Short mmCIF file of C-alpha atoms and ligand atoms in Angstrom, two decimals:
data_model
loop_
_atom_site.label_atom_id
_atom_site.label_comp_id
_atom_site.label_asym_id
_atom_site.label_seq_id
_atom_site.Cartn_x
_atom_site.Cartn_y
_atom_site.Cartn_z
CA UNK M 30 35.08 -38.62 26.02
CA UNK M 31 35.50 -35.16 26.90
CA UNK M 32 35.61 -34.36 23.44
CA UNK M 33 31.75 -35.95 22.54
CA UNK M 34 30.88 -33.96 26.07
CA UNK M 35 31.94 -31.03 24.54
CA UNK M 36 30.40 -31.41 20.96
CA UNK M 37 27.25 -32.27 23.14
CA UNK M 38 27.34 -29.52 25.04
CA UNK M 39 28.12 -27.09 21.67
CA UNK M 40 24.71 -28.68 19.72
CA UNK M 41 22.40 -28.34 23.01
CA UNK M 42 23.54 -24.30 22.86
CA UNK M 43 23.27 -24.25 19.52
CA UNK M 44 19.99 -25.44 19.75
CA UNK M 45 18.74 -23.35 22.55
CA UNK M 46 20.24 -20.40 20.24
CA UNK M 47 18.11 -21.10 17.57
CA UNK M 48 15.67 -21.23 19.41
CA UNK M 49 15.90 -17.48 20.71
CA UNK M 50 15.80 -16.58 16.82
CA UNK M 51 12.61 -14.62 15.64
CA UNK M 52 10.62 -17.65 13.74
CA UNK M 53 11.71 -15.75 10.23
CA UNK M 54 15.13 -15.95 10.22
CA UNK M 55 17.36 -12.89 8.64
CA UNK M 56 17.84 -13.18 5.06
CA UNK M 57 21.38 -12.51 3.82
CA UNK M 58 20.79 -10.01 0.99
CA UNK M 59 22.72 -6.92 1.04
CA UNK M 60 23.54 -3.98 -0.99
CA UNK M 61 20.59 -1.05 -1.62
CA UNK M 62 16.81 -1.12 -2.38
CA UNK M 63 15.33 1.73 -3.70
CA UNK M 64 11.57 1.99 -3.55
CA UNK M 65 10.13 4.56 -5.33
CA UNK M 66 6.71 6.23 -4.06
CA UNK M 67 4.75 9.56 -3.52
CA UNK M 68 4.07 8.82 -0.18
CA UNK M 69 6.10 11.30 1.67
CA UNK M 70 5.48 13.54 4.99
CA UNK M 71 1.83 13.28 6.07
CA UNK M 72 1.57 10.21 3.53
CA UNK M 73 4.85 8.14 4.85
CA UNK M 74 4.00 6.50 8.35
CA UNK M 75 1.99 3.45 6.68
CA UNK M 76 5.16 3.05 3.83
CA UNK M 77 7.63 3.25 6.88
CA UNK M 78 5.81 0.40 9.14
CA UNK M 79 6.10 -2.06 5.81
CA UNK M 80 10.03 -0.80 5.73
CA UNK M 81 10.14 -1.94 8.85
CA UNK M 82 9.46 -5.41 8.29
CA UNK M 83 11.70 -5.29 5.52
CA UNK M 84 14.66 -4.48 7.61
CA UNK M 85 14.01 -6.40 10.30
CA UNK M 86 13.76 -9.71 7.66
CA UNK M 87 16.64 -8.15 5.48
CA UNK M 88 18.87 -6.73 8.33
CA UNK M 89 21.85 -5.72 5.74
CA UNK M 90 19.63 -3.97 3.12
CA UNK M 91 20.20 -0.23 2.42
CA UNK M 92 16.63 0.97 2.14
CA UNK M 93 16.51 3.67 0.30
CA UNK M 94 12.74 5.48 0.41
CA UNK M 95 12.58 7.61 -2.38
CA UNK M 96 9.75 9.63 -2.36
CA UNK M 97 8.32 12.43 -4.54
CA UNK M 98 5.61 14.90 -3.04
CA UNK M 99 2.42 15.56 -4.08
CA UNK M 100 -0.71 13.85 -3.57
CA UNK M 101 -2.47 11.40 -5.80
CA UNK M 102 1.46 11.18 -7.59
CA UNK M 103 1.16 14.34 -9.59
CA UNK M 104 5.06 14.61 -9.28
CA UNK M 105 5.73 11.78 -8.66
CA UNK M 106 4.44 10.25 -11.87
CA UNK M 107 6.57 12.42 -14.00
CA UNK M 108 10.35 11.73 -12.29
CA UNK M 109 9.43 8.16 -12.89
CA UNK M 110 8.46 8.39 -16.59
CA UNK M 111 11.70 10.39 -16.94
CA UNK M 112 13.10 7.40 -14.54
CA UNK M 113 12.30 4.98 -16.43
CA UNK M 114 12.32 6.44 -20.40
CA UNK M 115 16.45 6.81 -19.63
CA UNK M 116 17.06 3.25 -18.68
CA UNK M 117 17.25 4.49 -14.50
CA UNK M 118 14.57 2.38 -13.40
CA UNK M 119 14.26 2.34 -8.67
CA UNK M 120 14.10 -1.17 -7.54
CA UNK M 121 10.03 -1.02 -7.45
CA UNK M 122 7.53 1.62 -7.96
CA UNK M 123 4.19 2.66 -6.96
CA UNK M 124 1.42 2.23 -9.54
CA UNK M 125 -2.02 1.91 -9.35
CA UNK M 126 -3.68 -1.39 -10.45
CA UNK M 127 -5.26 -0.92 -13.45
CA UNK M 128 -4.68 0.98 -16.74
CA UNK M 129 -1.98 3.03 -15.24
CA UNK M 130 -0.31 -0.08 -14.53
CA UNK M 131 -1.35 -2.19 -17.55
CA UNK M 132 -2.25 0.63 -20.18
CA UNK M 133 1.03 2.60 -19.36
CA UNK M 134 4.22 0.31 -17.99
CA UNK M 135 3.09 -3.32 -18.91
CA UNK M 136 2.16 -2.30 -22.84
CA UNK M 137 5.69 -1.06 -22.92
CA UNK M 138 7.18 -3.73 -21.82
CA UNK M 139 8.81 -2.23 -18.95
CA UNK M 140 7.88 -4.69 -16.16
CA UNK M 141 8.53 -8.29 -14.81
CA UNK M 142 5.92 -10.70 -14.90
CA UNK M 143 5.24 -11.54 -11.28
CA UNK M 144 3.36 -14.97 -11.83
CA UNK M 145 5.98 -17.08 -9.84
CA UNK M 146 6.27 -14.91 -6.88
CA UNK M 147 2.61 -15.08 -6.58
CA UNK M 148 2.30 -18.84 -7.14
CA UNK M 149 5.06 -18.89 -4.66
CA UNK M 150 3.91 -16.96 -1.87
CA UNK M 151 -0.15 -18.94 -2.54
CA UNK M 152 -1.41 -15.07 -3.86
CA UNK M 153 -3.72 -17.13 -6.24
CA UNK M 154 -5.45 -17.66 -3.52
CA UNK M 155 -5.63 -14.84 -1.11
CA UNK M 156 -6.06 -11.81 -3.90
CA UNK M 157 -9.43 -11.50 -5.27
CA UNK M 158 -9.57 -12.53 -8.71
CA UNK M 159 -10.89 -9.73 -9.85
CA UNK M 160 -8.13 -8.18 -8.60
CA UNK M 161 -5.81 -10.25 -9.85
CA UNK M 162 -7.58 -9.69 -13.80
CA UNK M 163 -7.00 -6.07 -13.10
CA UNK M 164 -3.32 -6.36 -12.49
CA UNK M 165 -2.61 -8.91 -15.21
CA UNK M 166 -3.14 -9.78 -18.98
CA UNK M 167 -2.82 -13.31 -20.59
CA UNK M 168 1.56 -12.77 -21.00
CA UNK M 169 1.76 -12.33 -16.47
CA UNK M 170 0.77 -10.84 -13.38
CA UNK M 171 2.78 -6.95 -12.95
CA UNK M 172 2.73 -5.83 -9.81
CA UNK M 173 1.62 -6.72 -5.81
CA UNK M 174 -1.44 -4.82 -4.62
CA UNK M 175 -0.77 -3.31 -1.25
CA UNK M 176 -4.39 -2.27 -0.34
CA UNK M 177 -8.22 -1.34 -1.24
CA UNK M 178 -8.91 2.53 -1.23
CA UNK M 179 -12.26 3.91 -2.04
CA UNK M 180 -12.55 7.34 -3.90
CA UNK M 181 -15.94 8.23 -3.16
CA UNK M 182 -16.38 9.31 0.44
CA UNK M 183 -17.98 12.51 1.80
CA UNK M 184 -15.80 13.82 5.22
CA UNK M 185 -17.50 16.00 8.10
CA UNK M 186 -16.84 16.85 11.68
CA UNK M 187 -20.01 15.17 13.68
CA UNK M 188 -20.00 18.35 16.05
CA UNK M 189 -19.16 21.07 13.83
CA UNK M 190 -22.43 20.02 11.81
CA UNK M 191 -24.82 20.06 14.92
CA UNK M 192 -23.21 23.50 15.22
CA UNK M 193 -24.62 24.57 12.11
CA UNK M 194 -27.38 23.00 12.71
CA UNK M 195 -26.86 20.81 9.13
CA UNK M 196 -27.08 17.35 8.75
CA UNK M 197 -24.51 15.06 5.99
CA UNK M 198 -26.64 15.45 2.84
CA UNK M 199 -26.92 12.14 1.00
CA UNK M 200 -28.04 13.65 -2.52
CA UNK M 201 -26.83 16.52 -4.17
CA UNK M 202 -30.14 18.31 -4.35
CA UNK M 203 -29.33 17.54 -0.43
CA UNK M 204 -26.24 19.32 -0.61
CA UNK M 205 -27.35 22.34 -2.42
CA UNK M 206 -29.81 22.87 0.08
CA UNK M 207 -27.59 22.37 3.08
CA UNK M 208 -24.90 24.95 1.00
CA UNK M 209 -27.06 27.56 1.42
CA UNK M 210 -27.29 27.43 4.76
CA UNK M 211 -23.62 26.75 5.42
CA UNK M 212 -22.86 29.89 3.33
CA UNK M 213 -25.11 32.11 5.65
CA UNK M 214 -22.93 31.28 8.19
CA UNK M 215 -19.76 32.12 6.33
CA UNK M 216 -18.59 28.63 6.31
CA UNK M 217 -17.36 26.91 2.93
CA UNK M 218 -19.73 24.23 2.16
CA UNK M 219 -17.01 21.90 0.06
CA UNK M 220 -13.07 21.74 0.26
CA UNK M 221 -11.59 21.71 -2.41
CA UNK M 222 -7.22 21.53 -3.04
CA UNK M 223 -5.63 21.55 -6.31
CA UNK M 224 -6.55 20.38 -9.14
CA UNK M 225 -5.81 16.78 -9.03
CA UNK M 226 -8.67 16.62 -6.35
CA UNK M 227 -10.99 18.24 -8.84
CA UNK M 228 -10.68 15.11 -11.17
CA UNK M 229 -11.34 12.89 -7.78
CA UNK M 230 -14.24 15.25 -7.02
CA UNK M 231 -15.21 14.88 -10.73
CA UNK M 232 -14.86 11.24 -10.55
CA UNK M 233 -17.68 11.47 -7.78
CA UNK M 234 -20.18 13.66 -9.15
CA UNK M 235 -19.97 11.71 -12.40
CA UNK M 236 -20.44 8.13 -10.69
CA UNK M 237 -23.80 10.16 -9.06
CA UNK M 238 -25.43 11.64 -12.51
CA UNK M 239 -24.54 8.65 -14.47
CA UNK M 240 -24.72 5.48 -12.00
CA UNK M 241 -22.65 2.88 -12.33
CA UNK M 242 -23.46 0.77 -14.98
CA UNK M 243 -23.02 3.81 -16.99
CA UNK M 244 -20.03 4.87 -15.42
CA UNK M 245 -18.40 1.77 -16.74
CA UNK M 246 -20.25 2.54 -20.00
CA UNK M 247 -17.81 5.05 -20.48
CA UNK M 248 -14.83 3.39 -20.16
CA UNK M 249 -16.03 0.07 -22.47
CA UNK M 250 -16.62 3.39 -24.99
CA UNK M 251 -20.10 1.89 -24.55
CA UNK M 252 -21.44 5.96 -23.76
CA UNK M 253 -19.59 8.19 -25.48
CA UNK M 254 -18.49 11.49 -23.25
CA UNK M 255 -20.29 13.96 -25.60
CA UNK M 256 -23.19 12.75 -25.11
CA UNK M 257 -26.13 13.67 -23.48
CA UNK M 258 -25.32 11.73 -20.37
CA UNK M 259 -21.63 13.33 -20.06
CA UNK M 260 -23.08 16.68 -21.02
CA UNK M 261 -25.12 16.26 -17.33
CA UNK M 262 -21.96 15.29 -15.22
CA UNK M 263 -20.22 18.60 -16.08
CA UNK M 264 -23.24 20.50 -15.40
CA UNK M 265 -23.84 18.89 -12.20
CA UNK M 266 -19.95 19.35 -11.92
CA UNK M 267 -20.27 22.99 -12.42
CA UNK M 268 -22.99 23.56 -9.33
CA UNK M 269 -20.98 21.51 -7.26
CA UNK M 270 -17.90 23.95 -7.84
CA UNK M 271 -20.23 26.91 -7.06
CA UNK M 272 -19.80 25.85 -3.14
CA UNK M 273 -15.83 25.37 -3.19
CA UNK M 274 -13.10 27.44 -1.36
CA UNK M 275 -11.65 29.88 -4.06
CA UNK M 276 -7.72 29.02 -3.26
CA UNK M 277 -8.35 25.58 -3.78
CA UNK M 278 -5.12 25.30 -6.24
CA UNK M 279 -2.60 26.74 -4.17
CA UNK M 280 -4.08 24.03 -1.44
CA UNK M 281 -2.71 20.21 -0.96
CA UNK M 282 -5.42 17.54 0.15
CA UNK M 283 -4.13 17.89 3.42
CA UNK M 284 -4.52 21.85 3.80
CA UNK M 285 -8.19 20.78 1.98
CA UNK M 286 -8.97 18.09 4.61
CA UNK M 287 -7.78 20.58 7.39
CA UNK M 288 -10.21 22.98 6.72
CA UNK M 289 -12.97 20.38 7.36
CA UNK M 290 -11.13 19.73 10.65
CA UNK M 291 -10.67 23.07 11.64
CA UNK M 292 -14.33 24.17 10.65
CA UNK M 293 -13.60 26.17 8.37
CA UNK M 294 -15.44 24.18 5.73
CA UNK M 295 -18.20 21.86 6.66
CA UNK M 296 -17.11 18.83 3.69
CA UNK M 297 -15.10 17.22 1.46
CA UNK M 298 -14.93 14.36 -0.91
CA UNK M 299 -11.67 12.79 -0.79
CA UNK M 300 -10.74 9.23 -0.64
CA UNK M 301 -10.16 7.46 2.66
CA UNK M 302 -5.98 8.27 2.78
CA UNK M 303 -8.34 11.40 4.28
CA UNK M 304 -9.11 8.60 7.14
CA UNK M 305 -5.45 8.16 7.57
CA UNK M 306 -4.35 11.25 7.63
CA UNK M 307 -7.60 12.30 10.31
CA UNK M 308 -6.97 8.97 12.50
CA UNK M 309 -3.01 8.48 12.50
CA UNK M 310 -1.69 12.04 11.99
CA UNK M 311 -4.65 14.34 13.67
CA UNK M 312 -5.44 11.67 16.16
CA UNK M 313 -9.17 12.22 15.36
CA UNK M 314 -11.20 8.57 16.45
CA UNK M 315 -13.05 7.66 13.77
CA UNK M 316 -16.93 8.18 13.96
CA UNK M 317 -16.50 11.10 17.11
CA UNK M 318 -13.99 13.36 15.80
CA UNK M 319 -14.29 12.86 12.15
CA UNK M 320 -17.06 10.43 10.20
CA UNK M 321 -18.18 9.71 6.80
CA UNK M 322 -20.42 9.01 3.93
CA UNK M 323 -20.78 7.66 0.07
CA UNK M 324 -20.43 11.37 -1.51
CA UNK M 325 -23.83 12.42 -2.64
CA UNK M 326 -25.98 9.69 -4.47
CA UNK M 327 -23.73 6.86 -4.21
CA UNK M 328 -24.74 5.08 -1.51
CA UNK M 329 -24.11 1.16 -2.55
CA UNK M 330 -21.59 2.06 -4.61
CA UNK M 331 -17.68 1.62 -3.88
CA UNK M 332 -15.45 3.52 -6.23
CA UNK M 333 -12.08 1.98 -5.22
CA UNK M 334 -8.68 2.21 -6.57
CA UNK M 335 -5.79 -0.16 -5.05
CA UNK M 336 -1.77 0.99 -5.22
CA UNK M 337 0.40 -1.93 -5.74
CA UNK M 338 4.21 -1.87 -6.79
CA UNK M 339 6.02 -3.37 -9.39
CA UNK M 340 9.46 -4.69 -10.44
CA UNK M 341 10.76 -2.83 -13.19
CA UNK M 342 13.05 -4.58 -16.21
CA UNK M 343 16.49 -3.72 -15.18
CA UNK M 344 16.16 -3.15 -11.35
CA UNK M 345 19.47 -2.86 -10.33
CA UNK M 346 18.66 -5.03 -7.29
CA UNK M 347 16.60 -7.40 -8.03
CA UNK M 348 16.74 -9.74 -5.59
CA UNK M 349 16.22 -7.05 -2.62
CA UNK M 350 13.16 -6.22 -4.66
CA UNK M 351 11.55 -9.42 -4.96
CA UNK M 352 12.30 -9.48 -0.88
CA UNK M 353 10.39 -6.50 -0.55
CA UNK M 354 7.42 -7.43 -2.80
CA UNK M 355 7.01 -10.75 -0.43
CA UNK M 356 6.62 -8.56 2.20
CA UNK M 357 3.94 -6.16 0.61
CA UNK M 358 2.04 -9.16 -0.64
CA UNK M 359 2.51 -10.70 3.12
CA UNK M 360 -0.84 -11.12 5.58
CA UNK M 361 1.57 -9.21 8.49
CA UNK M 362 2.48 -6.26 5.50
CA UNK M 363 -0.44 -5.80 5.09
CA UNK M 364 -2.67 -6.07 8.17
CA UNK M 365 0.49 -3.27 9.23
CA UNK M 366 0.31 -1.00 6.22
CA UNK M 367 -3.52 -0.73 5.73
CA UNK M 368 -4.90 0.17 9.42
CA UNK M 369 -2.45 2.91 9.60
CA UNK M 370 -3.05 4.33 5.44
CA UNK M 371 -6.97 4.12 6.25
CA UNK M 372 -7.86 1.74 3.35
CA UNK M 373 -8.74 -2.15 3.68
CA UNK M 374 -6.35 -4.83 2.78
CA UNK M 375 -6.53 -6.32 -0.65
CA UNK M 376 -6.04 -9.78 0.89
CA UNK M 377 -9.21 -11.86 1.40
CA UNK M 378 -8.07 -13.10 4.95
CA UNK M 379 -7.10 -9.92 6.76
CA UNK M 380 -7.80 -9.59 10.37
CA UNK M 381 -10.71 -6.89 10.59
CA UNK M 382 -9.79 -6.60 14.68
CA UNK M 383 -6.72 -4.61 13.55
CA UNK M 384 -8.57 -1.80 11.68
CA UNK M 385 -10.78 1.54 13.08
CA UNK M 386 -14.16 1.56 12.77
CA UNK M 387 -13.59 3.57 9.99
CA UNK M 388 -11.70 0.58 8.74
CA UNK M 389 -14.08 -2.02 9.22
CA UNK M 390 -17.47 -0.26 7.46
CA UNK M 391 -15.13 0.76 4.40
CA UNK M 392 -14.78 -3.16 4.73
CA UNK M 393 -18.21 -4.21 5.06
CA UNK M 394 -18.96 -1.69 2.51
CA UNK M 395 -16.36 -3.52 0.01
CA UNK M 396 -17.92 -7.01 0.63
CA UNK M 397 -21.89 -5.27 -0.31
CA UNK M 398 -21.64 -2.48 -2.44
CA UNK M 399 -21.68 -2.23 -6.41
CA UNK M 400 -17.99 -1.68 -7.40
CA UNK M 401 -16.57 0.09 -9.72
CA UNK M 402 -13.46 1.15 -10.67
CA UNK M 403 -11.27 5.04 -9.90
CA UNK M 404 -10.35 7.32 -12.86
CA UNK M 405 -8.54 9.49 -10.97
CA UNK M 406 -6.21 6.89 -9.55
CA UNK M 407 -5.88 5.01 -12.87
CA UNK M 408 -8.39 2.09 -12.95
CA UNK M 409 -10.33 3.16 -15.62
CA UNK M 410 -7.74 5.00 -17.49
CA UNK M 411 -3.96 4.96 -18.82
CA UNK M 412 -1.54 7.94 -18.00
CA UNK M 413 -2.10 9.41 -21.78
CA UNK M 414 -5.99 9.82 -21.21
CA UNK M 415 -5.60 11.09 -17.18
CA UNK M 416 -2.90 13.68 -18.88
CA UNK M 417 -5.43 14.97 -21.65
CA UNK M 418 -8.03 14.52 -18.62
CA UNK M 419 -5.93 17.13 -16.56
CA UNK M 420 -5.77 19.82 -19.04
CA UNK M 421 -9.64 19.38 -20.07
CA UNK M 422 -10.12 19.56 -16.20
CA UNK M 423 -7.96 22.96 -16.29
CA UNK M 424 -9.87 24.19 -19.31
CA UNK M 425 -13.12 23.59 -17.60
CA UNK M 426 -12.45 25.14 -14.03
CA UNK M 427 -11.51 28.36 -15.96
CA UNK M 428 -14.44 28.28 -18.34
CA UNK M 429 -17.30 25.84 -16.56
CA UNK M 430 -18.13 25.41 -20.05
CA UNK M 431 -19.66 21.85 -19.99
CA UNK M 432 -20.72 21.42 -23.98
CA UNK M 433 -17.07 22.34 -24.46
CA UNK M 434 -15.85 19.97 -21.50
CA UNK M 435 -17.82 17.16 -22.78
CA UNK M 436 -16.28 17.58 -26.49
CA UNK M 437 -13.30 17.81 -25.41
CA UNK M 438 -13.27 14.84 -23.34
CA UNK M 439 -14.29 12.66 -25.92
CA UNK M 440 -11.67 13.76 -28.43
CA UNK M 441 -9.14 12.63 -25.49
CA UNK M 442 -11.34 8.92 -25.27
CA UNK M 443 -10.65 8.70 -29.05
CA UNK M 444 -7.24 9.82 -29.05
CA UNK M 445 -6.29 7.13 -25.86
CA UNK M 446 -8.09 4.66 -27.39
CA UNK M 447 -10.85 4.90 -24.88
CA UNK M 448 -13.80 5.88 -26.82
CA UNK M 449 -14.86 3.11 -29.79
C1 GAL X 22 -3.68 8.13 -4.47
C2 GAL X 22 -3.05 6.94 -3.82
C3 GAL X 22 -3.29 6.96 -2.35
C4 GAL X 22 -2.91 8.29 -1.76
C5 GAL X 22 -3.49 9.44 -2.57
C6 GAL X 22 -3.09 10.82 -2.12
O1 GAL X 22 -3.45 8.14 -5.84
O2 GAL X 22 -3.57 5.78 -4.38
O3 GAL X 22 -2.61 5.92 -1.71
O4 GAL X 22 -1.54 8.37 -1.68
O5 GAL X 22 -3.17 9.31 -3.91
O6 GAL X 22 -1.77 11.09 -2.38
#
């Protein structure tokens, strides 16, 4: 008898116990995860929040945040090629969804196929399929996409303009005009950093000469770069450059963005980790102390770009890393990544109260607008063309020779297997 009272008394504790548990119980991996991303410093707060979940649903994982600095993964990019040519792959890696992803890791047959972790987890269902194409190929799915950036945003200070007495110009013939005056004043019309934020203000100017059905003309090899058409977008390119800061290389995107906020430059075209970096690191509120448009003559047209991360062949912890993809791919990971990084989340059921206003209109935006896909941040593009790309770019800023520009970028199409 006393014995059953006590074997009673044992379950009803162990009951109420379990009860006290958080409803996802700890998991009981251990050993290290190493994720591997370019998100550092100003960049890291929205990667740490995700790392949080992790730990708290993998208590006796060794996370290991490796980051590499410099925006857009110009460093980055290259530890992890060297990474991952000499068979020292991190657990998962940052990628952009895309060609970078597809064009670059998948074709060599570096990466897991991820098809069972998404059937798993229903990610079918809550991705957008187009999404979904962009990230796979008929042999899998490669990677988890953590968000939905857009490239093509114009920044300003709301005050600083009525200062100057300018108003956000929504052409470019707009922005020339409004240049002018800005220079009077001795104030920089555009911010500029180095020279990975010329291709994303390239990227920009080109989706506004060409438009975007022949934007993605150019990357079906449908218009070739020489031609007449890509002739214009360096041109156009060129002016635009006319109204940059001259120490733009020696800048980050930060020091660029900074500028705006300072008022020491009136704009910027950046893509909305800018809205991050103004809401969660300046503590700027979106739409008062810093607001936005399309860049010049893009209105109705979203140029987005999504990072996901992938699980490499040969991740030394493999299990840890499939943990830590459930989480990225999770409603929670990413209604608590995405607010914080300023983009949208790539799931179709996210909770729109969680986001800033800047937030929600990049969201309504998404839903209406004509999309089209990020050079700069590897949609369009594999690494081999966005290398060539970089060194026509540096060619260019030094010559602003656009018939040269244009030649040379369509030898690079041909070479990368771009152009038909
Ligand atoms: C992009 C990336 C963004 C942001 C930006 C600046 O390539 O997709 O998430 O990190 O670079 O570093």
């Amino acid at each position: 008898m006393k014995n059953s009272l006590a074997k009673l008394l044992f379950v009803v504790a162990a009951v109420a116990m379990l009860g006290a548990l958080p409803a996802q119980a700890a998991s009981n991996l251990s050993g290290d995860l190493e994720i591997f991303s370019w998100w550092a410093g100003d960049e890291g707060p929205a990667l740490e929040a995700l790392i949080d979940i992790y730990k708290k649903e993998n208590p006796n994982v060794n996370v290991i945040n490796a980051t590499v600095t410099g925006g857009s993964g110009v460093n980055a990019k290259s530890v992890l090629k060297t990474r991952m040519l000499g068979g020292n792959p991190p657990d998962s890696f940052q990628v952009h969804a895309g060609q970078e992803l597809i064009g670059t890791w998948v074709k060599a047959d570096r990466m897991e196929d991820l098809t069972p972790i998404f059937k798993a987890n229903g990610w079918m269902e809550a991705f957008p399929k187009g999404l979904i194409k962009l990230i796979g190929t008929d042999k899998g799915i490669w990677s988890v996409p953590v968000n939905i950036h857009r490239s093509n945003v114009m920044w300003f200070v709301p005050a600083n303009l009525k200062k100057w007495g300018v108003e956000a110009p929504k052409t470019w013939d707009e922005f020339f005009t409004v240049a002018e005056t800005l220079k009077a004043k001795g104030v920089v019309p555009l911010a500029l950093a180095q020279n990975w934020t010329a291709n994303h203000l390239w990227e920009s100017v080109a989706l506004a000469a060409l438009g975007a059905d022949k934007w993605d003309a150019l990357w079906s090899g449908d218009l070739a770069f020489d031609s007449a058409d890509g002739v214009k977008v360096w041109e156009l390119f060129g002016k635009v450059l006319k109204y940059t800061n001259s120490d733009a290389t020696s800048l980050s995107w930060q020091q660029a963005t900074d500028m705006v906020v300072d008022g020491r430059a009136a704009f910027n075209v950046m893509g909305d980790w800018a809205a991050g970096y103004m809401a969660t690191t300046k503590k700027l509120a979106p739409g008062s102390g810093f607001a936005w448009s399309a860049s010049p003559d893009t209105t109705g047209e979203f140029m987005f770009l999504a990072d996901s991360f992938g699980l490499p062949k040969g991740a030394p912890h493999r299990d840890n890393a499939v943990a830590w993809l459930k989480v990225l791919g999770s409603l929670e990971g990413s209604d608590t990544f995405n607010p914080i990084k300023g983009s949208i989340s790539a799931r179709l059921d996210s909770d729109l109260s969680k986001y800033n206003a800047y937030g929600q209109s990049a969201a309504a935006d998404f839903g209406k607008d004509r999309i089209v896909g990020s050079l700069a941040h590897g949609v369009t593009a594999n690494e081999g063309f966005m290398n060539d790309f970089a060194s026509v770019m540096e060619m260019f800023l030094k010559s602003r020779n656009a018939q040269a520009a244009a030649k040379a970028s369509q030898q690079i199409a041909v070479k990368n297997g771009i152009a038909k």
